[in-house]
Short mmCIF file of C-alpha atoms in Angstrom, two decimals:
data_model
loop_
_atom_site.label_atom_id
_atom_site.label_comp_id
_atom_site.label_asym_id
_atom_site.label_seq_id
_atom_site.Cartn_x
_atom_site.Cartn_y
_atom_site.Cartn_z
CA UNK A 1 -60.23 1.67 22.01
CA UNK A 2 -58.72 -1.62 23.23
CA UNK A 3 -59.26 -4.62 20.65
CA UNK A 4 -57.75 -7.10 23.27
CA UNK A 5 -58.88 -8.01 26.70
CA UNK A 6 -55.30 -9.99 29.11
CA UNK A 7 -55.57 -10.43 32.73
CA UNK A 8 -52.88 -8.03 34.43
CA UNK A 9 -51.23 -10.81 35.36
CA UNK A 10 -50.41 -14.11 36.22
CA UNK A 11 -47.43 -16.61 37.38
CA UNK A 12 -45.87 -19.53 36.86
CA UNK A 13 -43.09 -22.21 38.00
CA UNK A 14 -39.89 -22.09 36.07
CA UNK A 15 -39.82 -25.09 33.57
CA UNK A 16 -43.42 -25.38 33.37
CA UNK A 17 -45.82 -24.37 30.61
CA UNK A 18 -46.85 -20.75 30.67
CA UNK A 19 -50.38 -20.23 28.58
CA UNK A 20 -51.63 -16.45 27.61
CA UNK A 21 -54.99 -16.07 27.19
CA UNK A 22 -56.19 -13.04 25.13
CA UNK A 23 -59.56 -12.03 23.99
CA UNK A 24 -60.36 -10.29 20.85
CA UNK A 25 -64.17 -10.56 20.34
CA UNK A 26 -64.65 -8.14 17.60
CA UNK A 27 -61.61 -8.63 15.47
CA UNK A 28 -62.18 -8.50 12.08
CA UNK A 29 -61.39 -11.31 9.10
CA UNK A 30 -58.39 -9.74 7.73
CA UNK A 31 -56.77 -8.81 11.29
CA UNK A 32 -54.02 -10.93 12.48
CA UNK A 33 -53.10 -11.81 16.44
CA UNK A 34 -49.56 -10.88 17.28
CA UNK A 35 -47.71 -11.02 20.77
CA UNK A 36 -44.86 -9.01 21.82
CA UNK A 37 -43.31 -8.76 24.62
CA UNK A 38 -41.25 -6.19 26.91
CA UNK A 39 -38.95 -7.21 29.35
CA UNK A 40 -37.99 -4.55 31.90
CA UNK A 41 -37.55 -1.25 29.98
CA UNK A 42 -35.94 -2.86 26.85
CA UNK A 43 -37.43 -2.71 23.34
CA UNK A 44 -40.78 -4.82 22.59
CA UNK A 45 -39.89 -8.40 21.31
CA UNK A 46 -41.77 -9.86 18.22
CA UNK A 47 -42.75 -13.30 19.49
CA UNK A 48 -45.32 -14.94 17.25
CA UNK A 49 -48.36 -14.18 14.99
CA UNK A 50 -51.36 -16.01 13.44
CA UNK A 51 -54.18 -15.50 11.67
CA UNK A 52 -56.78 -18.48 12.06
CA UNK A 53 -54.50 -22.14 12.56
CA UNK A 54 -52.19 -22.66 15.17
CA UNK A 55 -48.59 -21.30 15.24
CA UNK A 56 -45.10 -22.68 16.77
CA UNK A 57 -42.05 -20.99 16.23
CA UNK A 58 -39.18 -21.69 18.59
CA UNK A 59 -39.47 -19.36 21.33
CA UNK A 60 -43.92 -20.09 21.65
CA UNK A 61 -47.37 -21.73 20.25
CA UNK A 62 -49.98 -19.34 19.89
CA UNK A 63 -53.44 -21.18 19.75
CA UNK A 64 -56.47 -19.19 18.16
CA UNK A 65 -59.80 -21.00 18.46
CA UNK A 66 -61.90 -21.51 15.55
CA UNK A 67 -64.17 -18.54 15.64
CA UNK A 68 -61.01 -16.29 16.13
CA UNK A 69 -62.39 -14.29 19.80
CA UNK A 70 -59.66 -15.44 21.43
CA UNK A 71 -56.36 -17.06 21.73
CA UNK A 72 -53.16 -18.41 23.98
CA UNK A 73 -49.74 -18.14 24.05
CA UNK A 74 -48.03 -20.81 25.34
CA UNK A 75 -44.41 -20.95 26.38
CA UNK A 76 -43.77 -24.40 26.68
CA UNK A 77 -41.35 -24.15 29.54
CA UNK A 78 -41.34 -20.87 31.37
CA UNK A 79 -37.23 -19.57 32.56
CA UNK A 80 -36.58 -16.62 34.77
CA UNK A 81 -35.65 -14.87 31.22
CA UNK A 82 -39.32 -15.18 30.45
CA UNK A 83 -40.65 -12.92 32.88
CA UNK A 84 -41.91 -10.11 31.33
CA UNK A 85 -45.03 -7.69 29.91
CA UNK A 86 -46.87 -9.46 27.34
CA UNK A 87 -49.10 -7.48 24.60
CA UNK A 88 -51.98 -9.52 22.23
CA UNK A 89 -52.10 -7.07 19.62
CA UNK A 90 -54.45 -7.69 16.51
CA UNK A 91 -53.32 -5.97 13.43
CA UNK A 92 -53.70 -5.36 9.46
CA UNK A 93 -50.49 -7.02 8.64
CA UNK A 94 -48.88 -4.64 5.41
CA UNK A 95 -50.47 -1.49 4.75
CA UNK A 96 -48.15 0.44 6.83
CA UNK A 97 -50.28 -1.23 10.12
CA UNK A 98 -48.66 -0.20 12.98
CA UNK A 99 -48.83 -2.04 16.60
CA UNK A 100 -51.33 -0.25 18.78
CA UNK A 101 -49.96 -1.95 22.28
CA UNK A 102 -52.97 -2.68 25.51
CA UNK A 103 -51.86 -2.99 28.91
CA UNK A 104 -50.19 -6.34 28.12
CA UNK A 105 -50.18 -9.13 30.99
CA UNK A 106 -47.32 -9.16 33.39
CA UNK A 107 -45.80 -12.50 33.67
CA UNK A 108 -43.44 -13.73 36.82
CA UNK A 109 -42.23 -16.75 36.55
CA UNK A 110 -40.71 -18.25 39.72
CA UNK A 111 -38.01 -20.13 40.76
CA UNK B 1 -27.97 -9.76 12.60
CA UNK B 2 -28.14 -5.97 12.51
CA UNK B 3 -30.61 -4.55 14.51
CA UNK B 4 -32.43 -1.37 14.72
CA UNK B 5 -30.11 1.38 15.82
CA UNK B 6 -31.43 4.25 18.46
CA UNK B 7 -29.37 7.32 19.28
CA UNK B 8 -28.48 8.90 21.42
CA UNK B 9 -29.25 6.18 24.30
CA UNK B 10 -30.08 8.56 26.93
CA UNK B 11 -30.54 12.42 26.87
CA UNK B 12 -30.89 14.85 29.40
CA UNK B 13 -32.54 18.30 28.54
CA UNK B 14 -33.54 21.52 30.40
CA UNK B 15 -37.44 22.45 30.03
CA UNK B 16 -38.25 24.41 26.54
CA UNK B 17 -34.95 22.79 25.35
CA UNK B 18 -34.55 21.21 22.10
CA UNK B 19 -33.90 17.57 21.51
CA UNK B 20 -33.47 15.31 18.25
CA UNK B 21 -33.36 11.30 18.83
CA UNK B 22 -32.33 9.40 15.29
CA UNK B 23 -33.29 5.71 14.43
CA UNK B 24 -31.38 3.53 11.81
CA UNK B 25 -33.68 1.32 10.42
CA UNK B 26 -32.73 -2.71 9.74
CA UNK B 27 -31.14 -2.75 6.03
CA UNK B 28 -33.66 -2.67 3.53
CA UNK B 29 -36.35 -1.77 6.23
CA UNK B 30 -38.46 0.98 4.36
CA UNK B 31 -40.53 2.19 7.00
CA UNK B 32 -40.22 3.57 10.90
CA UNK B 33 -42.47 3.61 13.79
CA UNK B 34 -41.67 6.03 16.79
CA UNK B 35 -43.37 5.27 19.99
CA UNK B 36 -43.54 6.62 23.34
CA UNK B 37 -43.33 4.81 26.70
CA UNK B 38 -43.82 7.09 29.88
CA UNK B 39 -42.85 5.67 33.67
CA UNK B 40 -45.31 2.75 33.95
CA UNK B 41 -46.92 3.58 30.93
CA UNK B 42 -47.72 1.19 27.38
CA UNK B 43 -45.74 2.47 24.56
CA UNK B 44 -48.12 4.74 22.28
CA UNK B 45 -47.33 4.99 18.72
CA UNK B 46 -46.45 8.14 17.30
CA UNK B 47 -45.55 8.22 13.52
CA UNK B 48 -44.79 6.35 10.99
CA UNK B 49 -43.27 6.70 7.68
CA UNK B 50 -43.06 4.35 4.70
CA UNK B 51 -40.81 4.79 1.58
CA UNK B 52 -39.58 8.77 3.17
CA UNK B 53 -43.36 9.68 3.43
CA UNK B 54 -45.71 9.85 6.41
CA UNK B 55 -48.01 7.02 6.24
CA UNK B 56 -49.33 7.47 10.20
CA UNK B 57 -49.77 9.44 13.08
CA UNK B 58 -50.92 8.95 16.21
CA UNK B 59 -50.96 11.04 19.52
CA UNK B 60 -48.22 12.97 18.67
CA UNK B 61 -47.78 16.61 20.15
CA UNK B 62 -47.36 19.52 17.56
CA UNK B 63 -44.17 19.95 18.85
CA UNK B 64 -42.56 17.23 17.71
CA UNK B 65 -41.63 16.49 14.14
CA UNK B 66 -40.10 13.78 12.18
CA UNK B 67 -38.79 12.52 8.99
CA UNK B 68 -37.46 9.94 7.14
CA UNK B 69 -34.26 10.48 4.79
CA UNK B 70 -33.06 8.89 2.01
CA UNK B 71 -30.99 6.37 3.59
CA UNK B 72 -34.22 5.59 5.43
CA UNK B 73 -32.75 6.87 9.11
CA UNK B 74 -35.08 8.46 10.63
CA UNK B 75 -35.21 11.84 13.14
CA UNK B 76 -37.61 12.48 15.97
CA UNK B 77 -37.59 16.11 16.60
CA UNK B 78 -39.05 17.51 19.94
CA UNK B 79 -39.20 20.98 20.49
CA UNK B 80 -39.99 23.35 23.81
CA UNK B 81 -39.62 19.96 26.45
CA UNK B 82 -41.79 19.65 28.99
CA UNK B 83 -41.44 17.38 32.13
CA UNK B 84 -44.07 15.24 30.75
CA UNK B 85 -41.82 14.17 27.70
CA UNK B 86 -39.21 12.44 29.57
CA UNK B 87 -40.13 9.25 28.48
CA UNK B 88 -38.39 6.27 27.26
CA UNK B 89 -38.82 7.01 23.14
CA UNK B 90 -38.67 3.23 20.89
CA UNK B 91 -38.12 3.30 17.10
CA UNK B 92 -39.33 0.42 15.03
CA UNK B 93 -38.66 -0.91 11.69
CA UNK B 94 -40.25 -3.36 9.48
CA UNK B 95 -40.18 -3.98 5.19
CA UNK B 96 -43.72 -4.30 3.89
CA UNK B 97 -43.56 -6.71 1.61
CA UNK B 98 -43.07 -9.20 4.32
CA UNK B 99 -45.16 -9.93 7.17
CA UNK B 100 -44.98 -6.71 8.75
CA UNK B 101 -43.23 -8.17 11.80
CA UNK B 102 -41.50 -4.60 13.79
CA UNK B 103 -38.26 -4.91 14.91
CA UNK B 104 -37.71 -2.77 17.71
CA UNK B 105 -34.91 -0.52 19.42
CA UNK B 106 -33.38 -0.59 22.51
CA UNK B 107 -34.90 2.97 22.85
CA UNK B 108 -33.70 6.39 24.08
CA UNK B 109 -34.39 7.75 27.46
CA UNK B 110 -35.53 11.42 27.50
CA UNK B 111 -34.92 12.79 30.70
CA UNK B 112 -36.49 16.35 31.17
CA UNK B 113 -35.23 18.36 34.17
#
């Protein structure tokens, strides 16, 4: 059963902000939110994770609001490069978890 | 930085043919993840071992197999191909005392004719 709920897809203008959204209603207190992503056929791409504040690394921001059901990933300024399938995936970090990978939202981001 | 390794890159088999697909983990990686991504399809895990054993396994057909060795490679064994197992076939690796995060492959294509 899916844990995560992403539109199919959406678009944006290259340079501009990109934001994710992602639901995960029922996850659970020890589950962490995790984004890959797949560009066209290659191997999935660790982006970011978090469990309950607000991540930045330097390729995103991933936003998780305060009673964890949902969150955004937020690419700050969207190249071609960045088009791509993007999974929310929430996940036991440890424990041997592995990624169990939803339809992902498909992201074109225009010239 | 080394990555994960995946060989061969792409394989072509005859139906009820054999194939074997190997995955060389990231240095002092101790487990593997296979998955498998059909045309238009989400990749869908597999198996997974952890320190040479199985710790996982998901929707995996009976015929397939796989191991980990002692070096921590791993091999993906399919057995009597069908059409429906060309596929493209992604090994991850990731060292559990960290945060888990799985590095992935470039993959290997399974074409079955």
């Amino acid at each position: 059963d899916a844990k995560t709920t992403q539109p199919p897809s959406m678009d944006c203008a290259e340079g501009r902000a990109a934001n994710l959204p992602c639901n995960h209603s029922t996850i659970s207190g020890n589950e962490y939110v995790y984004w890959y992503r797949q560009i066209h056929s290659q191997g999935p791409q660790y982006i970011i994770h978090g469990l309950k504040n607000n991540e930045t690394n330097e390729m995103a921001s991933l936003i998780i609001t305060e009673d964890r059901k949902s969150s955004t990933l937020i690419l700050p300024h969207a190249t071609l490069r960045d088009t791509a399938v993007y999974y929310c995936i929430v996940r036991i970090t440890g424990a041997n978890s592995k990624l169990t990978f939803g339809k992902g939202i498909t992201l074109s981001v225009r010239p | 930085a080394a990555g994960v390794i995946q060989s061969p890159r792409h394989l072509i088999k005859e139906k009820r043919e054999t194939a074997t697909l190997k995955c060389y983990p990231i240095p002092r990686h101790d487990t593997v993840y296979w998955y498998q991504q059909g045309p238009g399809q989400d990749p869908q895990f597999l198996i997974s071992f952890y320190e040479k054993m199985q710790s996982d396994k998901g929707s995996i057909p009976d015929r397939f197999s796989a191991q980990q060795f002692s070096d921590y490679h791993s091999e993906l064994n399919m057995s009597s191909l069908e059409l429906g197992d060309s596929a493209l076939y992604f090994c991850a690796s990731c060292r559990q005392i960290n945060t888990g995060e799985l590095f992935f492959g470039e993959g290997s294509r399974l074409t079955v004719l």
